[in-house]
Short mmCIF file of C-alpha atoms in Angstrom, two decimals:
data_model
loop_
_atom_site.label_atom_id
_atom_site.label_comp_id
_atom_site.label_asym_id
_atom_site.label_seq_id
_atom_site.Cartn_x
_atom_site.Cartn_y
_atom_site.Cartn_z
CA MET Y 1 163.71 -137.14 335.53
CA PRO Y 2 164.43 -135.88 335.09
CA LYS Y 3 160.95 -135.46 335.94
CA HIS Y 4 160.98 -138.33 334.60
CA ALA Y 5 161.52 -139.98 337.22
CA PRO Y 6 158.94 -141.26 335.99
CA THR Y 7 155.62 -142.17 335.75
CA PRO Y 8 155.05 -141.75 332.08
CA PHE Y 9 153.29 -138.86 331.05
CA ARG Y 10 150.18 -140.72 331.10
CA ARG Y 11 149.15 -138.54 327.95
CA ARG Y 12 147.56 -136.10 330.28
CA LYS Y 13 144.16 -135.24 328.57
CA SER Y 14 146.02 -133.84 325.79
CA THR Y 15 145.43 -135.35 322.57
CA ARG Y 16 143.42 -138.00 321.16
CA ALA Y 17 142.89 -139.53 317.67
CA ALA Y 18 140.24 -137.23 316.75
CA LEU Y 19 142.41 -134.15 317.52
CA ALA Y 20 145.26 -135.73 315.89
CA ALA Y 21 143.19 -136.22 312.79
CA GLY Y 22 142.07 -132.71 312.90
CA VAL Y 23 145.77 -131.49 313.12
CA VAL Y 24 146.82 -133.41 310.16
CA ALA Y 25 144.05 -131.94 308.16
CA ALA Y 26 144.87 -128.52 309.26
CA LEU Y 27 148.73 -129.08 308.40
CA GLY Y 28 147.71 -130.41 305.18
CA ALA Y 29 145.86 -127.50 304.26
CA GLY Y 30 148.53 -125.20 305.25
CA VAL Y 31 146.85 -123.69 308.13
CA LEU Y 32 148.90 -122.30 310.87
CA PHE Y 33 147.67 -120.62 314.12
CA THR Y 34 149.58 -117.52 315.17
CA GLN Y 35 151.31 -117.51 318.23
CA ALA Y 36 150.28 -115.08 320.78
CA ASN Y 37 152.44 -112.32 321.87
CA ALA Y 38 155.68 -113.89 322.65
CA SER Y 39 158.33 -111.88 324.73
CA SER Y 40 161.82 -112.60 325.19
CA GLY Y 41 163.03 -114.56 328.08
CA ASP Y 42 163.82 -118.15 329.43
CA THR Y 43 162.88 -120.93 332.27
CA GLN Y 44 163.04 -125.12 333.72
CA PRO Y 45 162.03 -129.46 333.55
CA ARG Y 46 160.01 -133.05 333.86
CA THR Y 47 159.82 -137.08 332.72
CA ALA Y 48 159.27 -138.89 331.51
CA ARG Y 49 160.02 -135.64 333.12
CA ASN Y 50 163.27 -134.44 334.63
CA ALA Y 51 165.27 -131.23 335.23
CA THR Y 52 168.52 -129.83 336.16
CA THR Y 53 169.15 -126.91 338.11
CA PRO Y 54 168.30 -123.45 336.77
CA ALA Y 55 170.34 -120.60 335.84
CA THR Y 56 169.03 -118.67 338.73
CA ALA Y 57 166.82 -121.10 340.47
CA GLU Y 58 165.21 -124.36 341.18
CA PRO Y 59 166.95 -127.71 342.09
CA THR Y 60 167.30 -130.69 339.88
CA PRO Y 61 164.48 -133.32 339.39
CA PRO Y 62 163.74 -137.14 339.32
CA ALA Y 63 162.61 -140.35 337.18
CA LYS Y 64 159.59 -142.86 336.20
CA ALA Y 65 158.68 -146.36 336.96
CA GLY Y 66 157.47 -149.72 335.77
CA LEU Y 67 155.52 -150.79 332.91
CA THR Y 68 152.20 -152.72 332.51
CA THR Y 69 150.85 -154.29 329.37
CA ALA Y 70 147.89 -152.66 327.66
CA ALA Y 71 146.76 -151.03 330.83
CA LYS Y 72 147.25 -147.13 330.79
CA PRO Y 73 150.40 -146.17 332.34
CA THR Y 74 150.59 -144.44 335.80
CA ALA Y 75 152.20 -141.08 336.54
CA PRO Y 76 155.83 -141.58 336.78
CA ALA Y 77 158.49 -140.85 339.47
CA LYS Y 78 160.66 -137.86 339.29
CA ALA Y 79 164.12 -137.01 339.81
CA LYS Y 80 165.48 -135.20 343.00
CA PRO Y 81 166.07 -131.42 342.55
CA THR Y 82 169.35 -129.89 342.97
CA THR Y 83 170.23 -127.16 345.56
CA ALA Y 84 168.83 -123.77 344.75
CA PRO Y 85 171.55 -122.50 342.74
CA LYS Y 86 173.32 -124.82 339.73
CA PRO Y 87 171.57 -125.74 336.44
CA THR Y 88 170.81 -128.89 334.37
CA ALA Y 89 166.69 -131.22 332.85
CA THR Y 90 157.39 -136.46 331.34
CA ARG Y 91 158.47 -136.33 332.24
CA ARG Y 92 160.01 -139.87 333.05
CA ALA Y 93 162.89 -142.25 334.00
CA THR Y 94 163.99 -144.86 336.62
CA THR Y 95 166.35 -143.83 339.50
CA ALA Y 96 166.01 -140.10 340.27
CA PRO Y 97 169.11 -138.14 339.35
CA LYS Y 98 171.05 -136.39 341.98
CA ALA Y 99 169.85 -133.06 342.60
CA THR Y 100 171.99 -129.94 341.71
CA THR Y 101 172.33 -126.63 343.38
CA ALA Y 102 170.12 -124.07 341.68
CA PRO Y 103 172.43 -121.81 339.41
CA LYS Y 104 172.18 -118.12 339.27
CA ALA Y 105 169.99 -116.73 336.53
CA THR Y 106 171.88 -115.81 333.39
CA ALA Y 107 170.88 -113.06 330.91
CA PRO Y 108 168.77 -114.20 327.99
CA ALA Y 109 170.79 -115.12 325.06
CA GLY Y 110 171.25 -112.38 322.46
CA PRO Y 111 169.99 -112.67 318.81
CA THR Y 112 172.81 -114.65 317.52
CA THR Y 113 172.08 -118.10 316.78
CA ALA Y 114 174.81 -120.88 316.63
CA LYS Y 115 174.59 -123.88 314.37
CA VAL Y 116 171.67 -126.20 315.27
CA THR Y 117 171.73 -129.82 314.09
CA PRO Y 118 168.70 -131.71 314.68
CA PRO Y 119 168.38 -135.38 315.26
CA THR Y 120 168.29 -137.82 312.25
CA ALA Y 121 164.85 -139.19 311.36
CA ASN Y 122 164.20 -142.68 312.10
CA ALA Y 123 167.52 -143.20 314.12
CA PRO Y 124 167.82 -146.01 316.59
CA PHE Y 125 166.83 -144.34 319.98
CA ASP Y 126 166.78 -144.83 323.88
CA TYR Y 127 164.77 -142.76 326.45
CA GLN Y 128 166.83 -142.67 329.55
CA ILE Y 129 165.57 -139.68 331.40
CA GLY Y 130 164.89 -142.07 334.63
CA SER Y 131 168.29 -143.20 334.93
CA PRO Y 132 171.35 -143.24 332.56
CA TYR Y 133 173.01 -146.49 331.37
CA SER Y 134 175.11 -147.63 328.50
CA PRO Y 135 172.50 -147.65 325.61
CA PRO Y 136 171.63 -150.74 323.73
CA LYS Y 137 173.80 -151.44 320.69
CA ASP Y 138 173.03 -149.51 317.49
CA VAL Y 139 171.35 -146.71 319.37
CA LYS Y 140 172.50 -143.56 317.88
CA VAL Y 141 170.15 -140.94 319.70
CA VAL Y 142 169.34 -141.00 323.52
CA SER Y 143 167.42 -138.62 325.83
CA ARG Y 144 168.88 -137.96 329.35
CA ASP Y 145 167.80 -135.55 332.26
CA ARG Y 146 169.79 -132.50 332.23
CA THR Y 147 171.56 -133.49 335.41
CA ALA Y 148 173.14 -136.66 333.56
CA LYS Y 149 176.24 -136.80 331.54
CA PRO Y 150 175.73 -137.01 327.80
CA ALA Y 151 176.29 -140.66 326.40
CA ALA Y 152 179.57 -140.54 324.35
CA GLY Y 153 179.63 -140.61 320.59
CA LEU Y 154 175.71 -140.42 320.30
CA TYR Y 155 173.39 -137.62 319.51
CA ASN Y 156 172.21 -136.46 322.89
CA ILE Y 157 168.71 -134.72 323.93
CA CYS Y 158 168.57 -132.95 327.40
CA TYR Y 159 165.50 -133.33 329.38
CA VAL Y 160 164.26 -130.15 331.36
CA ASN Y 161 161.04 -129.67 333.19
CA ALA Y 162 160.37 -126.26 331.89
CA PHE Y 163 156.63 -125.46 332.58
CA GLN Y 164 156.23 -127.10 336.01
CA THR Y 165 158.33 -127.56 339.18
CA GLN Y 166 159.97 -130.67 340.10
CA PRO Y 167 158.30 -131.91 343.22
CA ASP Y 168 161.31 -131.38 345.44
CA ALA Y 169 162.13 -127.93 344.20
CA LEU Y 170 158.63 -126.25 345.41
CA ASP Y 171 160.65 -125.05 348.52
CA TRP Y 172 163.13 -123.22 346.42
CA TRP Y 173 160.45 -121.56 344.22
CA GLU Y 174 158.38 -120.45 347.16
CA LYS Y 175 161.47 -118.79 348.82
CA ASN Y 176 163.24 -117.27 345.94
CA GLN Y 177 160.55 -116.73 343.34
CA PRO Y 178 157.07 -117.11 344.99
CA ASP Y 179 155.17 -114.97 342.33
CA LEU Y 180 156.49 -117.26 339.42
CA LEU Y 181 154.35 -120.10 340.84
CA LEU Y 182 150.61 -120.35 339.43
CA ARG Y 183 148.14 -119.82 342.43
CA ASP Y 184 144.73 -120.30 342.73
CA GLY Y 185 141.94 -117.87 344.51
CA SER Y 186 143.06 -118.79 348.01
CA GLY Y 187 146.96 -118.37 346.91
CA THR Y 188 147.90 -122.10 346.93
CA PRO Y 189 150.14 -123.02 343.95
CA VAL Y 190 148.11 -125.12 341.33
CA GLN Y 191 149.36 -128.62 341.24
CA ASP Y 192 149.75 -131.19 338.54
CA GLU Y 193 148.42 -133.83 340.88
CA ASP Y 194 149.75 -136.90 338.97
CA TRP Y 195 153.04 -135.78 339.23
CA GLY Y 196 153.08 -133.71 342.45
CA GLU Y 197 154.29 -130.52 340.74
CA ALA Y 198 153.41 -127.05 340.85
CA LEU Y 199 152.69 -125.12 337.63
CA LEU Y 200 154.83 -122.02 336.68
CA ASP Y 201 152.95 -118.91 335.87
CA THR Y 202 153.53 -118.08 332.20
CA SER Y 203 150.29 -115.64 332.07
CA THR Y 204 152.34 -112.48 331.41
CA ALA Y 205 155.31 -111.45 329.39
CA GLY Y 206 157.15 -110.11 332.39
CA LYS Y 207 156.77 -113.44 334.23
CA ARG Y 208 157.66 -115.47 331.01
CA ASP Y 209 161.12 -113.40 330.82
CA ARG Y 210 161.95 -114.03 334.14
CA LEU Y 211 161.27 -117.68 334.07
CA ALA Y 212 163.17 -117.88 330.78
CA LYS Y 213 166.18 -116.64 332.48
CA ILE Y 214 165.97 -119.47 335.16
CA VAL Y 215 165.17 -122.29 332.43
CA GLY Y 216 167.54 -120.51 329.94
CA GLY Y 217 170.26 -121.24 332.40
CA TRP Y 218 169.28 -124.90 332.45
CA ILE Y 219 169.43 -125.00 328.85
CA ASP Y 220 172.98 -123.29 328.74
CA GLY Y 221 174.12 -125.94 331.17
CA CYS Y 222 172.77 -128.65 328.49
CA ALA Y 223 174.97 -127.00 325.93
CA LYS Y 224 177.97 -126.88 328.11
CA SER Y 225 177.58 -130.52 329.13
CA GLY Y 226 177.58 -131.57 325.68
CA PHE Y 227 174.03 -132.18 324.66
CA GLN Y 228 173.14 -131.48 321.04
CA ALA Y 229 169.12 -130.89 321.79
CA VAL Y 230 166.69 -129.91 324.52
CA GLU Y 231 163.26 -131.25 325.19
CA PRO Y 232 161.25 -129.00 327.38
CA ASP Y 233 158.64 -130.77 329.26
CA ASN Y 234 154.89 -129.83 330.28
CA LEU Y 235 154.44 -127.65 327.51
CA ASP Y 236 150.60 -128.68 327.80
CA SER Y 237 150.46 -127.17 331.67
CA TYR Y 238 147.81 -124.86 330.67
CA GLU Y 239 145.52 -128.03 330.48
CA ARG Y 240 145.81 -128.50 334.03
CA SER Y 241 145.65 -124.74 335.20
CA GLY Y 242 141.85 -124.46 335.56
CA ASP Y 243 141.80 -121.81 332.86
CA ARG Y 244 144.40 -119.56 334.46
CA LEU Y 245 146.80 -120.27 331.71
CA THR Y 246 146.12 -120.55 327.93
CA LYS Y 247 147.72 -122.47 324.90
CA GLN Y 248 149.03 -118.99 323.82
CA HIS Y 249 150.82 -118.35 327.25
CA ASN Y 250 152.71 -121.33 326.91
CA ALA Y 251 153.55 -121.13 323.23
CA ALA Y 252 154.81 -117.63 323.98
CA PHE Y 253 157.18 -118.96 326.61
CA ALA Y 254 158.10 -121.88 324.23
CA ARG Y 255 159.19 -119.10 322.00
CA LEU Y 256 161.61 -117.77 324.31
CA LEU Y 257 163.03 -121.26 325.20
CA ALA Y 258 163.53 -122.10 321.37
CA GLN Y 259 165.42 -118.91 321.27
CA ARG Y 260 167.70 -119.53 323.97
CA ALA Y 261 168.52 -123.23 322.83
CA HIS Y 262 169.00 -121.91 319.25
CA ALA Y 263 171.49 -119.30 320.68
CA ALA Y 264 173.50 -122.09 322.46
CA GLY Y 265 173.42 -124.12 319.56
CA LEU Y 266 171.00 -126.70 320.68
CA ALA Y 267 167.88 -127.95 318.50
CA ILE Y 268 164.74 -128.14 320.62
CA GLY Y 269 162.08 -130.68 320.58
CA GLN Y 270 158.12 -130.25 320.87
CA LYS Y 271 157.30 -132.59 323.90
CA ASN Y 272 153.88 -134.00 323.32
CA THR Y 273 150.96 -131.66 322.99
CA THR Y 274 149.46 -131.95 319.22
CA GLU Y 275 147.28 -129.00 319.96
CA LEU Y 276 150.31 -126.87 319.28
CA LEU Y 277 151.72 -128.55 316.07
CA PRO Y 278 150.33 -125.91 313.95
CA GLU Y 279 152.31 -123.35 315.75
CA ARG Y 280 155.59 -125.22 315.67
CA ARG Y 281 157.14 -122.88 313.08
CA THR Y 282 156.40 -119.62 314.95
CA ILE Y 283 157.50 -121.31 318.12
CA GLY Y 284 160.84 -122.68 316.57
CA PHE Y 285 160.72 -126.45 317.16
CA ASP Y 286 162.98 -128.60 315.26
CA PHE Y 287 161.70 -132.10 316.02
CA ALA Y 288 159.28 -133.90 318.39
CA VAL Y 289 159.30 -136.09 321.17
CA ALA Y 290 156.09 -137.70 321.50
CA GLU Y 291 154.88 -139.94 324.31
CA GLU Y 292 152.26 -142.78 323.38
CA CYS Y 293 151.31 -141.49 319.98
CA GLY Y 294 150.75 -145.05 319.10
CA GLN Y 295 148.36 -145.80 322.10
CA TYR Y 296 146.50 -142.61 321.34
CA GLU Y 297 146.82 -142.60 317.56
CA GLU Y 298 148.57 -139.33 317.01
CA CYS Y 299 151.67 -140.50 315.33
CA GLU Y 300 150.33 -139.32 312.06
CA ALA Y 301 149.98 -135.68 313.06
CA TYR Y 302 153.81 -135.55 314.49
CA ALA Y 303 155.20 -137.22 311.37
CA ALA Y 304 153.41 -134.88 309.02
CA ALA Y 305 154.43 -131.88 311.02
CA TYR Y 306 158.17 -133.00 311.45
CA ALA Y 307 158.68 -134.83 308.29
CA ASN Y 308 159.24 -138.15 310.31
CA ARG Y 309 161.80 -136.53 312.72
CA VAL Y 310 159.87 -137.87 315.76
CA TYR Y 311 160.96 -139.94 318.75
CA VAL Y 312 158.20 -141.99 320.20
CA ILE Y 313 158.02 -143.48 323.44
CA GLU Y 314 155.34 -146.30 324.41
CA TYR Y 315 154.63 -147.47 327.87
CA THR Y 316 152.07 -150.44 326.88
CA GLY Y 317 152.34 -153.39 324.61
CA THR Y 318 149.22 -152.07 322.61
CA GLY Y 319 150.60 -148.75 322.13
CA TYR Y 320 153.96 -150.29 321.01
CA SER Y 321 152.24 -152.62 318.56
CA ARG Y 322 150.31 -149.85 316.99
CA ALA Y 323 153.27 -147.45 316.74
CA CYS Y 324 155.46 -150.28 315.25
CA SER Y 325 152.97 -151.54 312.75
CA GLY Y 326 151.89 -148.17 311.71
CA TRP Y 327 155.03 -146.19 311.77
CA GLY Y 328 158.06 -148.45 312.79
CA GLY Y 329 159.61 -147.90 309.34
CA ARG Y 330 159.69 -144.22 309.38
CA LEU Y 331 159.73 -142.96 313.11
CA SER Y 332 162.11 -143.79 315.91
CA VAL Y 333 159.92 -146.01 318.36
CA VAL Y 334 160.63 -147.67 321.41
CA GLN Y 335 158.66 -149.17 324.32
CA ARG Y 336 160.27 -148.16 328.05
CA ASP Y 337 159.04 -149.07 331.34
CA LEU Y 338 157.06 -146.55 333.28
CA ASP Y 339 160.16 -145.52 335.46
CA VAL Y 340 162.47 -145.37 332.57
CA SER Y 341 164.81 -147.40 334.80
CA ALA Y 342 168.19 -148.76 334.04
CA PRO Y 343 168.48 -152.51 333.54
CA GLY Y 344 167.48 -154.65 336.49
CA GLY Y 345 164.17 -154.43 338.21
CA SER Y 346 161.22 -153.13 336.17
CA TYR Y 347 163.51 -152.27 333.36
CA ARG Y 348 162.03 -152.77 329.76
CA TYR Y 349 163.36 -151.63 326.26
CA ARG Y 350 162.60 -152.68 322.85
CA ALA Y 351 162.60 -151.06 319.60
CA CYS Y 352 161.25 -151.63 316.18
#
């Protein structure tokens, strides 16, 4: 969008009501899963998914498209990647953002952590990873692709496709960092077929460190642009890896990204994946961005884990109605079109 260039994240197969209920119970009981060996490092984004150019790598991404009522959303469009060198961030949004050059990789941030301010719970919200535009009146928090400029005077969340490549960035990775692409037995990159994105290989500490330097450059770029937070997309890529990646691999990489974000003075949001809610503290997440938690009855799990500091995006009328009726008074809930587009055409925005 941002990878969002969107097709909404279609809730991949990740969570479901039963799983969400189990997470709520586990959280209530004080159960925390331990995070698997996280090493230090950094990496890049989706829509809605979208991504800016890496500190040492991949080009920028695209946005997501049109919404239907009650029907399940289809995969969103994605923002075009930038050229191999400069940095910037479903998974979702309208018009694909202009690609930037892939930036040179920067060294991982040191142990110092700058002051981090998470977004306010239940603040009026807009999700613009597909295409930026003047936010509706009263909006206080907005999420945009890393290639876009922050909205003046608002709390801005930077979208970064961190666990998969942008569709148009695959050539860059093949040329510059081929071994950081997850591959099947025949050597072919493993794909997220819904989005046309190749999965990044987070299976070893060494690869996570290298990825963290690339994606970390994008995160630093978000901070320099004036964003206050970052949402790294595709945390659940292990579910599409054919068992080549595990939840622990992605949790360890997310930990590196959280360290990089905090060092840059940015809050970091957990993007979807209720399965990793019990590990939120060991990873370092500060809030959540949840796509379709109303549709899949997962809002309770996120609300309990993050004390209502949850930003909800629904793509269907059914999901929006459920989220508003159950959580509209406590969580920031909006309905967007699947393309996460700007006003005109398939644009849709409403908040409760």
